[in-house]
PDB file of C-alpha atoms in Angstrom:
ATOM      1  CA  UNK A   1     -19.551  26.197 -83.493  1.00 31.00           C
ATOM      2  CA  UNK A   2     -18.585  23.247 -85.470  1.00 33.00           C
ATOM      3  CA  UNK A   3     -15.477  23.714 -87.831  1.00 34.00           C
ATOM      4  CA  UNK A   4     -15.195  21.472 -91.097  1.00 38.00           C
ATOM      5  CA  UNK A   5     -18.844  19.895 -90.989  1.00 40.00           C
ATOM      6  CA  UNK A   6     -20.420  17.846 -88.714  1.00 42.00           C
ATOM      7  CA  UNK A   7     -19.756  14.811 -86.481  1.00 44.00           C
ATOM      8  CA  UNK A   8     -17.098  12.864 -86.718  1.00 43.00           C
ATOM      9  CA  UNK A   9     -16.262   9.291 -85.804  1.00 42.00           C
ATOM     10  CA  UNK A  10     -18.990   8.367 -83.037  1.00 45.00           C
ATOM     11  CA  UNK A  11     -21.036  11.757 -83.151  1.00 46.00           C
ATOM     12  CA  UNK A  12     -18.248  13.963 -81.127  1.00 50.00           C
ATOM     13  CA  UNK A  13     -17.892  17.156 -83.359  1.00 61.00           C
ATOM     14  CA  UNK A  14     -14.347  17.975 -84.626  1.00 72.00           C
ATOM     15  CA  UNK A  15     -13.353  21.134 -82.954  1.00 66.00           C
ATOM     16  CA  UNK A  16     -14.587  19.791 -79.954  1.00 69.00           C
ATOM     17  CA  UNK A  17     -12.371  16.556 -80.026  1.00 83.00           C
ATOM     18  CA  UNK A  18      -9.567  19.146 -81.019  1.00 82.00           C
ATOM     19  CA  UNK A  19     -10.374  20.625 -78.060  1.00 81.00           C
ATOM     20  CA  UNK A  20      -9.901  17.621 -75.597  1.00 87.00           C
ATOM     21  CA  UNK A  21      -6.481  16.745 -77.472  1.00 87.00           C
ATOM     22  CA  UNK A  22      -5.289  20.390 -76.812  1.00 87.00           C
ATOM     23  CA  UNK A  23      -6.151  20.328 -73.233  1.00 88.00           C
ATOM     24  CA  UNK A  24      -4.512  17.185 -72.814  1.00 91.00           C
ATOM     25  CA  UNK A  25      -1.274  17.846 -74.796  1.00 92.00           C
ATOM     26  CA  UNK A  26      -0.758  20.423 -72.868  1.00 91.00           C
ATOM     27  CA  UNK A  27      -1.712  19.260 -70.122  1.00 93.00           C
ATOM     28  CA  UNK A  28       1.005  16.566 -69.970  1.00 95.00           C
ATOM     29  CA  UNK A  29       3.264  19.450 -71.033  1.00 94.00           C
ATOM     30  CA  UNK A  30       2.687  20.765 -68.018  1.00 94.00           C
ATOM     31  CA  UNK A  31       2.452  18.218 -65.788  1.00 95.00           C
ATOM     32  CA  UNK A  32       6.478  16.854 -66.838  1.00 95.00           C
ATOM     33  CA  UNK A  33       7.450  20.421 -65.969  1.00 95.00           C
ATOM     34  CA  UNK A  34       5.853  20.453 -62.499  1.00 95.00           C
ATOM     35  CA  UNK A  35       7.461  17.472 -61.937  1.00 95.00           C
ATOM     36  CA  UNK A  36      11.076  19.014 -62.675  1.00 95.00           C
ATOM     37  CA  UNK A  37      10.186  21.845 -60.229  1.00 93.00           C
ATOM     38  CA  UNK A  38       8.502  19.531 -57.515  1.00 95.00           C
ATOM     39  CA  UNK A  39      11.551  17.121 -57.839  1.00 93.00           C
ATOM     40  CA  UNK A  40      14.183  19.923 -56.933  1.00 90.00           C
ATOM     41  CA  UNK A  41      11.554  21.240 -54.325  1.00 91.00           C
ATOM     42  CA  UNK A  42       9.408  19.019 -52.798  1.00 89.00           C
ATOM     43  CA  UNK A  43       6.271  20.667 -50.619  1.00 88.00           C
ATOM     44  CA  UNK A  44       6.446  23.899 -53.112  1.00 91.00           C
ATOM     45  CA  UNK A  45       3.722  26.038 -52.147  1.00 88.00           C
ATOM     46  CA  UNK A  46       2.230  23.951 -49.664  1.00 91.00           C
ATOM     47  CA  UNK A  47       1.494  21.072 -52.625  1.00 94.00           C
ATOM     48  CA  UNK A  48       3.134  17.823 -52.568  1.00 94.00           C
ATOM     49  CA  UNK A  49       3.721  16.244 -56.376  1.00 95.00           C
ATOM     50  CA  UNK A  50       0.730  13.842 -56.607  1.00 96.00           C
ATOM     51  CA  UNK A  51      -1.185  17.465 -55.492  1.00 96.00           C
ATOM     52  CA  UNK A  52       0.624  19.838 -57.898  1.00 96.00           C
ATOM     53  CA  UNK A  53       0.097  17.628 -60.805  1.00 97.00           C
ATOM     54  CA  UNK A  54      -4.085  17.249 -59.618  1.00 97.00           C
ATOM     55  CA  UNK A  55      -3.816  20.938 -60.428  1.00 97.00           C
ATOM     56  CA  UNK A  56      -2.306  20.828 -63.604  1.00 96.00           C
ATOM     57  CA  UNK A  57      -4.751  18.826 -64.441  1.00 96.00           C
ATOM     58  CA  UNK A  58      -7.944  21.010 -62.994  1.00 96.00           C
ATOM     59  CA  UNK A  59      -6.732  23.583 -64.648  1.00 95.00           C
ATOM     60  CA  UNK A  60      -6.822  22.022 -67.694  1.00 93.00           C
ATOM     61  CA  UNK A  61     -10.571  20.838 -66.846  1.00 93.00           C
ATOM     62  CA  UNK A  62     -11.306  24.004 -66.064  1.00 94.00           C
ATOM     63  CA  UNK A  63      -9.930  26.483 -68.879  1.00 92.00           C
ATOM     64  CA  UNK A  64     -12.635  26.543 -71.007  1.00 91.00           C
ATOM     65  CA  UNK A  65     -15.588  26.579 -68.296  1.00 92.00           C
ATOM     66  CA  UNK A  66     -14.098  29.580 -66.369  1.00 92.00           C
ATOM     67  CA  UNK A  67     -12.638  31.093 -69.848  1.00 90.00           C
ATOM     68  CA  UNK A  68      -9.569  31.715 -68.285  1.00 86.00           C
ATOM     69  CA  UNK A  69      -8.192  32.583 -71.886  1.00 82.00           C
ATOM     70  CA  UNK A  70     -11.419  34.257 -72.493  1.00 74.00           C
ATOM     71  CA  UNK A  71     -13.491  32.704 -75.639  1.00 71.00           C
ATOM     72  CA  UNK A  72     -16.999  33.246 -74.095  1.00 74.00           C
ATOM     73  CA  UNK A  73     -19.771  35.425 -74.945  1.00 85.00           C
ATOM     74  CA  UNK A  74     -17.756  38.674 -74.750  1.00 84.00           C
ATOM     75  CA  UNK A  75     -16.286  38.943 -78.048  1.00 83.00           C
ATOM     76  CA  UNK A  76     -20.521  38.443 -79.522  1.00 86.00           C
ATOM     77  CA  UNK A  77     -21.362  41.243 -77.521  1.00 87.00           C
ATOM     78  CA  UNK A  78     -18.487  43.539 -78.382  1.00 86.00           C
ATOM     79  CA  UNK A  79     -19.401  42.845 -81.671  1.00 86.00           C
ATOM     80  CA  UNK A  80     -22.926  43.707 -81.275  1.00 86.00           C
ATOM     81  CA  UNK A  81     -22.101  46.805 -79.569  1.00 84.00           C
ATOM     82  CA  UNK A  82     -19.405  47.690 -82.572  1.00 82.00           C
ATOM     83  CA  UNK A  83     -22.811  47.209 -85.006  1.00 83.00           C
ATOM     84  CA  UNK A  84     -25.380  49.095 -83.003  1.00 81.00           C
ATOM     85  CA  UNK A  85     -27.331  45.568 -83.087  1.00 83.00           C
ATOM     86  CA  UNK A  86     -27.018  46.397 -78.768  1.00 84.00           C
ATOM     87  CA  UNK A  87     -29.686  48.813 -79.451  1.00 81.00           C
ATOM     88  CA  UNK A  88     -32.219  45.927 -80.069  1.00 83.00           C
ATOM     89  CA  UNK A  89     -31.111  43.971 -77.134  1.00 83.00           C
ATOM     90  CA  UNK A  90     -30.951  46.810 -74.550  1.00 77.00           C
ATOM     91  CA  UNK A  91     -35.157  46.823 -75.456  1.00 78.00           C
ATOM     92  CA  UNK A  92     -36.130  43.348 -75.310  1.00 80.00           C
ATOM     93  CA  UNK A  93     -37.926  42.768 -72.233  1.00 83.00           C
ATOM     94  CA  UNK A  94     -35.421  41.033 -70.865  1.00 85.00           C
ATOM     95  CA  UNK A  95     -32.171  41.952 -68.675  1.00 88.00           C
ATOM     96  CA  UNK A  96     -29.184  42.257 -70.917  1.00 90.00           C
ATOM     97  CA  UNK A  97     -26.945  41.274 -67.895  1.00 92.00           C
ATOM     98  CA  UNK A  98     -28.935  38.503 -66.539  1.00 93.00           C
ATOM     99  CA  UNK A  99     -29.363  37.027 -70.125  1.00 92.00           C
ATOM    100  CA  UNK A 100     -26.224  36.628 -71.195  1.00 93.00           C
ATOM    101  CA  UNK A 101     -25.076  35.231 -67.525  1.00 95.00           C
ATOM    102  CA  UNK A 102     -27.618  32.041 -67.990  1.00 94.00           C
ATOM    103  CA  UNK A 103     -26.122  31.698 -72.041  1.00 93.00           C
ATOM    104  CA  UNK A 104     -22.653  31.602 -70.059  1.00 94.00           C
ATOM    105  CA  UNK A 105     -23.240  29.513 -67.555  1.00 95.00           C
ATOM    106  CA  UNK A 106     -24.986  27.064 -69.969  1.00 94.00           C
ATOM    107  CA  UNK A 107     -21.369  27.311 -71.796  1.00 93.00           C
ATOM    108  CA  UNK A 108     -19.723  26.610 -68.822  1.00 94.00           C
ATOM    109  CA  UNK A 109     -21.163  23.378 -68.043  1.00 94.00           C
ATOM    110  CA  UNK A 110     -21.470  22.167 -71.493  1.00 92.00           C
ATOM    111  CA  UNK A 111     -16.991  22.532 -71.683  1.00 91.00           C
ATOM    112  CA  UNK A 112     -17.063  21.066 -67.954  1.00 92.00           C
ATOM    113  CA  UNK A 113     -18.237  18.047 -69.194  1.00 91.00           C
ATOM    114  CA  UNK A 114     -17.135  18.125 -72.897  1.00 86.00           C
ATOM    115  CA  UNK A 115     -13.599  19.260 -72.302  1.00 86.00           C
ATOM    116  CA  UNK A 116     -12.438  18.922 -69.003  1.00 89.00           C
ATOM    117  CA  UNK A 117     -13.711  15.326 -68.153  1.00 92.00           C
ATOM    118  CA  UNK A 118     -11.568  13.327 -70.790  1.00 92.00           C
ATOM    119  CA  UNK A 119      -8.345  15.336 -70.433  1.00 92.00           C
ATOM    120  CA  UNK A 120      -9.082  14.704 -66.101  1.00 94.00           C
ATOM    121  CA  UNK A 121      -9.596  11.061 -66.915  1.00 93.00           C
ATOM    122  CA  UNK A 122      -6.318  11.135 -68.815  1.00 94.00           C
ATOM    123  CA  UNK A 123      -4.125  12.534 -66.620  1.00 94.00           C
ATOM    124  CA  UNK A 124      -5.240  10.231 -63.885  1.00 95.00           C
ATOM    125  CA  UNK A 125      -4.328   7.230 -66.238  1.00 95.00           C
ATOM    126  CA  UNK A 126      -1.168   8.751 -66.852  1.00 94.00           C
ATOM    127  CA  UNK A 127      -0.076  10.246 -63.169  1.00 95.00           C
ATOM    128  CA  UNK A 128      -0.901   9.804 -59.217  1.00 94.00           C
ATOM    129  CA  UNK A 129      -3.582  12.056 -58.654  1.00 96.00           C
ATOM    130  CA  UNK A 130      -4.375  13.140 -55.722  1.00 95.00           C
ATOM    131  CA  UNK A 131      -8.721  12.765 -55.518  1.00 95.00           C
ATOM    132  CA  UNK A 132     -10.921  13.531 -52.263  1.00 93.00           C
ATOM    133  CA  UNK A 133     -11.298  11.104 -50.072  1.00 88.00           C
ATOM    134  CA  UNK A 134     -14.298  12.277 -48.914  1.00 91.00           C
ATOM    135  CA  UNK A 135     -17.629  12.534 -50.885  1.00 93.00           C
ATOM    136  CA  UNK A 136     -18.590  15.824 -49.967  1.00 94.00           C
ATOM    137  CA  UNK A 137     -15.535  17.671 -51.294  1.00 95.00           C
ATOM    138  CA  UNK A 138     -16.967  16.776 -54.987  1.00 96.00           C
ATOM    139  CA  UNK A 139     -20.263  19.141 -53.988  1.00 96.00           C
ATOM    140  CA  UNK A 140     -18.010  21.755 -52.420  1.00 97.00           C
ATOM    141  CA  UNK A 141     -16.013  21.746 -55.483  1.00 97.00           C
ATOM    142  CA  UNK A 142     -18.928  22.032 -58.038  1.00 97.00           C
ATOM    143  CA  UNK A 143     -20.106  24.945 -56.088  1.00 97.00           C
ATOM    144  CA  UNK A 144     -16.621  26.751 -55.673  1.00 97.00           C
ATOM    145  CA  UNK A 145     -16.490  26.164 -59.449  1.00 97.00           C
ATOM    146  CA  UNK A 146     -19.705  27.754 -60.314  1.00 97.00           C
ATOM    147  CA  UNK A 147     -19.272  30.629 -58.377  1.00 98.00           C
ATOM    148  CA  UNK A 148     -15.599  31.038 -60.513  1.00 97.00           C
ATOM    149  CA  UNK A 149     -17.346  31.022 -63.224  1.00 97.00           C
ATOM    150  CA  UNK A 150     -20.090  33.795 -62.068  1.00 97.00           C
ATOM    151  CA  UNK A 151     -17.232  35.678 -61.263  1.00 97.00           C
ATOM    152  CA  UNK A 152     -15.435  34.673 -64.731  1.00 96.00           C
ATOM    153  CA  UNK A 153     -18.601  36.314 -66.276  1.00 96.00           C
ATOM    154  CA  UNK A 154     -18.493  39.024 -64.279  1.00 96.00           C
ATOM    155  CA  UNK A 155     -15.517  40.341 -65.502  1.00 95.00           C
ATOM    156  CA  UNK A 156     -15.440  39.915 -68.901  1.00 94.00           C
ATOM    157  CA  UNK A 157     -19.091  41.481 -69.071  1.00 94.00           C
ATOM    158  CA  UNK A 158     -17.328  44.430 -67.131  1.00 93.00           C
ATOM    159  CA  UNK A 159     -14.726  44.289 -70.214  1.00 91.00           C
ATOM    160  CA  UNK A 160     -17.615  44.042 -73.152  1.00 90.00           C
ATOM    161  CA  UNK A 161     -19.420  46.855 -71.889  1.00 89.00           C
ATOM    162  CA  UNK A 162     -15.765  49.238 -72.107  1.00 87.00           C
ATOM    163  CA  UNK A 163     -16.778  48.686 -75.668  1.00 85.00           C
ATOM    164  CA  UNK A 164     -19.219  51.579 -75.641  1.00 85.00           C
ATOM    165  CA  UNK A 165     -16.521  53.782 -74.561  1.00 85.00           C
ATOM    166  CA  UNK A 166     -13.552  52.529 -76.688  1.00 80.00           C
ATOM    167  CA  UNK A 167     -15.905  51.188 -79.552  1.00 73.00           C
ATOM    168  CA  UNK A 168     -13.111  48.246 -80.184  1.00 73.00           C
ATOM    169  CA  UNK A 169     -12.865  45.961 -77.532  1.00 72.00           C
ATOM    170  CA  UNK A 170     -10.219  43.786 -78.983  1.00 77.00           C
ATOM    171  CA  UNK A 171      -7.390  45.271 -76.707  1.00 82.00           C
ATOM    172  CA  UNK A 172      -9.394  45.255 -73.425  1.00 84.00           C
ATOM    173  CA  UNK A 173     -10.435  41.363 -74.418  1.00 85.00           C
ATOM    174  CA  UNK A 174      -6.358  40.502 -74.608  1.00 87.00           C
ATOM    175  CA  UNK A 175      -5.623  42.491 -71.311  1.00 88.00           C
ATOM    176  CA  UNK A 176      -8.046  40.578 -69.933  1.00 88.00           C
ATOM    177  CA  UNK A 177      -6.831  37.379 -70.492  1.00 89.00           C
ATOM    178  CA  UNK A 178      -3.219  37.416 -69.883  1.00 90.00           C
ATOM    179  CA  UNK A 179      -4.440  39.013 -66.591  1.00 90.00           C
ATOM    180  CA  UNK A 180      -6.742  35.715 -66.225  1.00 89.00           C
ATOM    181  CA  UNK A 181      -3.735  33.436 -67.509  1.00 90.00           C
ATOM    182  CA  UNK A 182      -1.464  35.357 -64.842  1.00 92.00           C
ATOM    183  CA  UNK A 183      -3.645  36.027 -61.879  1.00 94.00           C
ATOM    184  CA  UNK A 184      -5.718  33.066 -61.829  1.00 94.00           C
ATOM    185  CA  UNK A 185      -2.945  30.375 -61.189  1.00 94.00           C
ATOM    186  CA  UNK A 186      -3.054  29.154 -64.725  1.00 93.00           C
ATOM    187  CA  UNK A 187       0.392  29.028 -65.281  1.00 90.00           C
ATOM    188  CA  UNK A 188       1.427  28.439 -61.567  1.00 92.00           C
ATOM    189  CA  UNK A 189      -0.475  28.066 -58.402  1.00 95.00           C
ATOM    190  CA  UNK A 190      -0.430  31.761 -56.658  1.00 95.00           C
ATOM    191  CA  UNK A 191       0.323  29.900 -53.790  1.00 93.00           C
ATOM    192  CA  UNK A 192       3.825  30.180 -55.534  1.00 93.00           C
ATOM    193  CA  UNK A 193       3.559  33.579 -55.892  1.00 94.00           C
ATOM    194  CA  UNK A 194       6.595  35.422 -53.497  1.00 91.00           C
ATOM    195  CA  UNK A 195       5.803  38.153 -51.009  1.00 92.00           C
ATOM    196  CA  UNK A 196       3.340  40.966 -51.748  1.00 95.00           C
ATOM    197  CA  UNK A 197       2.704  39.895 -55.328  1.00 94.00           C
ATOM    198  CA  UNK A 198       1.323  36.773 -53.714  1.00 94.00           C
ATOM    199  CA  UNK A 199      -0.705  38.413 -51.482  1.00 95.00           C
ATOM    200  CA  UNK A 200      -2.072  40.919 -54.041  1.00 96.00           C
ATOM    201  CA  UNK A 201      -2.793  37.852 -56.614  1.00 95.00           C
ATOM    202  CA  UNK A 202      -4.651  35.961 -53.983  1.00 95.00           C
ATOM    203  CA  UNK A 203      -6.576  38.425 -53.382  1.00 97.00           C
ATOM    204  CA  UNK A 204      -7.869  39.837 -57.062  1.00 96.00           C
ATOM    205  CA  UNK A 205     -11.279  38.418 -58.110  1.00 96.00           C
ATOM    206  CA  UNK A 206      -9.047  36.238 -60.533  1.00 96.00           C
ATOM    207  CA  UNK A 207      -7.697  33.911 -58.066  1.00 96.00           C
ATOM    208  CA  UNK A 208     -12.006  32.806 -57.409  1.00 97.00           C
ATOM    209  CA  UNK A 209     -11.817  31.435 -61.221  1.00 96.00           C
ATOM    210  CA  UNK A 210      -8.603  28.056 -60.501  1.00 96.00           C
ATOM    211  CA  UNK A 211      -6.615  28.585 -57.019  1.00 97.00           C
ATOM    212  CA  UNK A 212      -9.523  28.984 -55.160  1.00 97.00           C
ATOM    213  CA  UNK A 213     -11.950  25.553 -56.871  1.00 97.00           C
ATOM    214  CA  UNK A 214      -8.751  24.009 -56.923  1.00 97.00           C
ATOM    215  CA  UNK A 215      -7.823  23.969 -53.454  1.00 97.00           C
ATOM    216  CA  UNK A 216     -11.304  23.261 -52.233  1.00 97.00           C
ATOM    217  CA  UNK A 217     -10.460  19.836 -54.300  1.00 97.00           C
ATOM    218  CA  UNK A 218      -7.353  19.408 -52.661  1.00 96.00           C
ATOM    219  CA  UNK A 219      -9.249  19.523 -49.165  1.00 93.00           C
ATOM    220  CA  UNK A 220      -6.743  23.003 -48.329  1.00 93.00           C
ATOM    221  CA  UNK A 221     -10.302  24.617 -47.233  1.00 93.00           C
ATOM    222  CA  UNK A 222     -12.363  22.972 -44.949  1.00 90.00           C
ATOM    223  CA  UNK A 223     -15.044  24.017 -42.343  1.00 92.00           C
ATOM    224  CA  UNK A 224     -14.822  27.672 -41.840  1.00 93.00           C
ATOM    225  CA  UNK A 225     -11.742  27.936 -44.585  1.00 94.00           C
ATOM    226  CA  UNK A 226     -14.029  26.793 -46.981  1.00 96.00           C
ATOM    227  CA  UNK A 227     -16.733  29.068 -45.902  1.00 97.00           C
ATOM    228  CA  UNK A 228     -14.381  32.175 -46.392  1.00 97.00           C
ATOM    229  CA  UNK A 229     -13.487  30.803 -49.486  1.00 97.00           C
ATOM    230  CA  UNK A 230     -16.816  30.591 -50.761  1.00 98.00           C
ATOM    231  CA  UNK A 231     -17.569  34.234 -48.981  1.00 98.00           C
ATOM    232  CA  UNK A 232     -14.193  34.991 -51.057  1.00 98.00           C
ATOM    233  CA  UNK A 233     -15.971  34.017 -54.311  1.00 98.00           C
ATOM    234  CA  UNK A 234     -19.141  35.382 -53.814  1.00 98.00           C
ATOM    235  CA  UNK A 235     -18.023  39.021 -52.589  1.00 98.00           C
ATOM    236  CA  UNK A 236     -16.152  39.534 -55.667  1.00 98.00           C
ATOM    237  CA  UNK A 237     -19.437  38.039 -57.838  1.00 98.00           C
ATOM    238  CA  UNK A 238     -21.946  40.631 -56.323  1.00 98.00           C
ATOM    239  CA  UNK A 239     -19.218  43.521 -56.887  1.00 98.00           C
ATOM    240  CA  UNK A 240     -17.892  42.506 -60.437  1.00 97.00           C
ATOM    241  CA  UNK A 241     -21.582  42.167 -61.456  1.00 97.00           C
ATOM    242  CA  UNK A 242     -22.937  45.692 -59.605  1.00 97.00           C
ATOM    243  CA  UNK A 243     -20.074  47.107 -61.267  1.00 96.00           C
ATOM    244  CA  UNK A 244     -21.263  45.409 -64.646  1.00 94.00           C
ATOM    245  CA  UNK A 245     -25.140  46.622 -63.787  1.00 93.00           C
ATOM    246  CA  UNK A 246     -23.754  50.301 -63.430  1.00 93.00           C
ATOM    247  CA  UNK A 247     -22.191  50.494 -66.991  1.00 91.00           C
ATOM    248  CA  UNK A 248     -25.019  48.705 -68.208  1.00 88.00           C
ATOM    249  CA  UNK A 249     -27.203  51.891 -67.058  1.00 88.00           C
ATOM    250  CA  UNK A 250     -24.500  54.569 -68.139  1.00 87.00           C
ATOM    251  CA  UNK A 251     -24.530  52.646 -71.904  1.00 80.00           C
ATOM    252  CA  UNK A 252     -28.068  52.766 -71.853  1.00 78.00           C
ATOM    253  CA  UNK A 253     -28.410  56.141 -71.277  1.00 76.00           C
ATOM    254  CA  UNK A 254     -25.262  56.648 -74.288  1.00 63.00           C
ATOM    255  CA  UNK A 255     -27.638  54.401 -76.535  1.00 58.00           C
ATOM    256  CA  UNK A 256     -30.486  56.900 -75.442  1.00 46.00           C
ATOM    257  CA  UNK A 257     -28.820  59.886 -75.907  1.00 42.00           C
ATOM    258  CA  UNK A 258     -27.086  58.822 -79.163  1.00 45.00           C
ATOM    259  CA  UNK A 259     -30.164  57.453 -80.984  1.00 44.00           C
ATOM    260  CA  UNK A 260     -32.629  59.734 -79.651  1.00 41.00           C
TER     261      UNK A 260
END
């Protein structure tokens, strides 16, 4: 949605170029504190400080596309459920899950290359970035990305449909995202993480929306790595949506039962 009217200075909508300088402010924010930790200790969690800083930056590219502070199409679809408007889409002839996957991963790729290029291009004006030197790791990446995101979707689809249950969804919508903020990397690569509570956040479906794309673009999965990675990614997809496909069923049957 565009905020305050339409384009502004060469067509690029407000809120969107709000977006970009967000990303990027913060994104430098970030990077100068990586740099204090990586100066005091060098090879942190397996990253050098040319790599920690590519994954400031990634994660800045890819907070809006994997809606790792949420944003997406959950908070339409609470809202629809809140209004009894769900009743309508539940018997369209189309699937309720499936449709609002493609309208998310349409968003997706639309803030890929609205907001995460320019703040990218930025930071690699403004810092030694550490890119692939090989070709195919861009591919790789793009795939490891999209498969975060189906599993982004996943999740927050899980948390729209608690909505029939606790008819506000506000407070499962915020527990969701500081558990995306947390568990994904977002703040610090997991890799980070000490003991257990590193091994628990690696392995939580949240980890498949930045640690995992990001360190398929720093070439730390490769061959059959990157194939458990990507088996990683996709195992946690088919559940988180399964799961999503049996509420969907239970809330149609509560629509049913309730409307008659």
């Amino acid at each position: 949605m565009v905020v305050g009217g339409g384009p502004g200075p060469g067509g690029v909508p407000p809120a969107r170029a709000r977006g970009v300088f967000t990303n990027t402010v913060f994104g430098f924010i970030m990077a100068y504190t990586y740099i204090a930790l990586w100066d005091e200790r060098p090879q942190l969690g397996g990253y050098d400080t040319s790599q920690a800083l590519t994954y400031v930056w990634l994660g800045q590219a890819l907070l809006m596309s994997s809606a790792l502070m949420g944003g997406g199409f959950e908070s339409e679809l609470v809202e629809r459920i809140r209004t009894g408007d769900i009743a309508v889409d539940l018997y369209r002839p189309v699937d309720l899950q499936l449709w609002w996957l493609a309208a998310d991963l349409g968003r997706a790729a639309f803030h890929l290359l609205g907001r995460g290029v320019v703040p990218m291009f930025l930071g690699a004006l403004a810092f030694d970035l550490a890119f692939p030197g090989s070709l195919w790791t861009w591919p790789a990446f793009l795939l490891s990305v999209f498969l975060g995101v189906v599993v982004s979707f996943a999740i927050r689809y899980l948390v729209a449909m608690s909505a029939f249950w606790l008819l506000d969804g506000a407070g499962a919508m915020r527990m969701a995202m500081l558990a995306g903020l947390f568990f994904s990397g977002m703040l610090l690569p997991l890799n980070l993480f000490p003991g257990l509570l590193g091994e628990v956040a690696r392995a939580l479906p949240w980890s498949s929306l930045l640690q995992v794309p990001a360190d398929v673009f720093l070439g730390k999965h490769t061959g059959w790595g990157l194939t458990q990675a990507y088996v990683f990614q996709a195992g946690w997809a088919l559940v988180l949506l399964a799961a999503g496909r049996l509420l969907q069923t239970a809330a149609t049957r509560r629509v049913v039962v309730q409307g008659g």
